[in-house]
Short mmCIF file of N, CA and C in Angstrom, two decimals:
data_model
loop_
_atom_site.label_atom_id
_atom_site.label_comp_id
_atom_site.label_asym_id
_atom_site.label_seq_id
_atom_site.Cartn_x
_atom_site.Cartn_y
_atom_site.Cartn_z
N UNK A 774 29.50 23.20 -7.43
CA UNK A 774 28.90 22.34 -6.42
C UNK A 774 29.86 21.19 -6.10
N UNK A 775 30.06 21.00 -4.95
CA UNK A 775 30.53 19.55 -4.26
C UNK A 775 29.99 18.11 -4.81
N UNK A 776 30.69 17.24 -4.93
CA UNK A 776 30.20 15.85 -5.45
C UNK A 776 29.03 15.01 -4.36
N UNK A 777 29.52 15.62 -3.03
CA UNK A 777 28.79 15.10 -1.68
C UNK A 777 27.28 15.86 -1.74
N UNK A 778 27.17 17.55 -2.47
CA UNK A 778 26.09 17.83 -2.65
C UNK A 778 25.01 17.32 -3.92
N UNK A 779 25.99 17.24 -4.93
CA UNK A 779 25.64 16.53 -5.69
C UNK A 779 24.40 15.05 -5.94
N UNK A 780 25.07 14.42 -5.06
CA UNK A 780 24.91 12.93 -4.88
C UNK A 780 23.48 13.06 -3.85
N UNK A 781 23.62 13.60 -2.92
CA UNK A 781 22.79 14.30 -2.00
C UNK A 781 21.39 14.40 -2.73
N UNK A 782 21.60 15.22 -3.97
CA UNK A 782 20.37 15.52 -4.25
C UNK A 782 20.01 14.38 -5.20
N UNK A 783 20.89 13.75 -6.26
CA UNK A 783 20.46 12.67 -6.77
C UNK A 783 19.59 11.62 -6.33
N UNK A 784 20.24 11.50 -5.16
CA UNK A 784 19.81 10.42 -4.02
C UNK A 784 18.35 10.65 -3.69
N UNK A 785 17.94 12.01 -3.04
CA UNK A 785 16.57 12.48 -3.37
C UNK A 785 15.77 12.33 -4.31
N UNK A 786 16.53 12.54 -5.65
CA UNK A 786 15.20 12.49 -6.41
C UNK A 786 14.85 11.38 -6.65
N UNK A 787 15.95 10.49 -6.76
CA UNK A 787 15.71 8.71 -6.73
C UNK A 787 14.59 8.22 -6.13
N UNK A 788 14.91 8.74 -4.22
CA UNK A 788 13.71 8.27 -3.60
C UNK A 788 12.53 9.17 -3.91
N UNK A 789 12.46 10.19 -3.60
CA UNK A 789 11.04 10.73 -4.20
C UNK A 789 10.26 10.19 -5.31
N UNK A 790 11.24 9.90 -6.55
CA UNK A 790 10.55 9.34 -7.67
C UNK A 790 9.79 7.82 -7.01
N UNK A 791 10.63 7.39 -6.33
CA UNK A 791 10.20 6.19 -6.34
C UNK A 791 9.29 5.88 -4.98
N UNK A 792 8.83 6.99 -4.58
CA UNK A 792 7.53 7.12 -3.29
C UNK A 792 6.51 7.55 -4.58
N UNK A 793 6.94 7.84 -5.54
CA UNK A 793 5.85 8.44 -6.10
C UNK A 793 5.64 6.92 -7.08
N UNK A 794 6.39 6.37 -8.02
CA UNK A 794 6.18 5.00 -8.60
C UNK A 794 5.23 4.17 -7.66
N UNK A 795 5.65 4.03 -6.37
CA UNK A 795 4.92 3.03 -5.59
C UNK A 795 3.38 3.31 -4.57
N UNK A 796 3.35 4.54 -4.70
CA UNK A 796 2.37 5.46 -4.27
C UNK A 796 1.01 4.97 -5.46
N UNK A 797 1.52 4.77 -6.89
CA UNK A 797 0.39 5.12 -7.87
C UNK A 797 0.16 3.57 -7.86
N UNK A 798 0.73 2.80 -7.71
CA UNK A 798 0.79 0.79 -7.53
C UNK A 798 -0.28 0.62 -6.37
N UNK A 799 -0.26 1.56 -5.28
CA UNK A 799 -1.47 0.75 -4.14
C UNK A 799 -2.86 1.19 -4.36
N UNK A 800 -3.40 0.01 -4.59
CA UNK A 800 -4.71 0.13 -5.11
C UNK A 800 -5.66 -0.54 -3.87
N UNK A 801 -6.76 0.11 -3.54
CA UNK A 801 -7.26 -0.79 -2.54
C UNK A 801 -8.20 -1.98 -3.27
N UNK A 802 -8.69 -2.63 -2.73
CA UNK A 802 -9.51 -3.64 -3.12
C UNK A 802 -10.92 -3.06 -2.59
N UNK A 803 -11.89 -3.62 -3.96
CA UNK A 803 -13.34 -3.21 -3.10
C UNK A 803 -13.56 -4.55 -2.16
N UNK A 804 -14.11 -4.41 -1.20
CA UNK A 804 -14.70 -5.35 -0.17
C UNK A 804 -15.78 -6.56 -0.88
N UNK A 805 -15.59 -7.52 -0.67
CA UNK A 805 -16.55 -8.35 -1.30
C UNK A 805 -17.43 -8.85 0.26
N UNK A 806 -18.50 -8.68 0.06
CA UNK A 806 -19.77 -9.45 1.23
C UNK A 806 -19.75 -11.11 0.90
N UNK A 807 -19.13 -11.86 2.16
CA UNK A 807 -19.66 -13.43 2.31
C UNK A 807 -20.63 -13.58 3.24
N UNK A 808 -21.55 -14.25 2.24
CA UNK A 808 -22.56 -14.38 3.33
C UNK A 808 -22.43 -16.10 3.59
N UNK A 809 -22.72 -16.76 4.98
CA UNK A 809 -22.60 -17.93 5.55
C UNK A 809 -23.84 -18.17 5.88
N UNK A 810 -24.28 -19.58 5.98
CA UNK A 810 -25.13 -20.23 6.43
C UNK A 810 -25.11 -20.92 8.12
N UNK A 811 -25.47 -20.18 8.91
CA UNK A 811 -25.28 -21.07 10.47
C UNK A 811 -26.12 -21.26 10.63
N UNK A 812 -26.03 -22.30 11.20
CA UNK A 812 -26.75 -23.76 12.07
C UNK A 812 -27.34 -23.38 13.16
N UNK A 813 -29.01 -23.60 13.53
CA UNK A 813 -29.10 -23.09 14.32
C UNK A 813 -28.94 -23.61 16.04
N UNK A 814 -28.36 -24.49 15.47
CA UNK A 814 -27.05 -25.50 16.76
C UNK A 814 -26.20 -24.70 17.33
N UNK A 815 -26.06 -23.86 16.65
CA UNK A 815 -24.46 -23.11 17.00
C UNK A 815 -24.52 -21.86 17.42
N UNK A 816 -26.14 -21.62 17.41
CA UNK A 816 -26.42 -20.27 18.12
C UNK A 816 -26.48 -20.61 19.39
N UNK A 817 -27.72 -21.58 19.92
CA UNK A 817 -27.80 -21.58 21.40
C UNK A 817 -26.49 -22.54 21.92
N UNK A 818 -26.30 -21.61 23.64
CA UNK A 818 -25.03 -22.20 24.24
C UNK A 818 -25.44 -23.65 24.99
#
């Protein structure tokens, strides 16, 4: 094998590994409910 093919594929697995490292890191957040108190001033225009 060529050093250019070589490197080629190294280079791949590098990034693959590391779509896969950062893939397992995003975590979503559960949603938290705020509830507010309005005025009922601020309803009518």
């Amino acid at each position: 094998m060529s050093r250019s093919l070589i490197a080629l594929i190294v280079i791949l697995i590098v990034v693959i590994g590391g779509l896969f490292v950062l893939s397992g890191r995003a975590h979503e957040k559960p949603l938290t409910r705020v509830e507010k108190v309005v005025p009922l001033a601020n309803l009518s225009n």
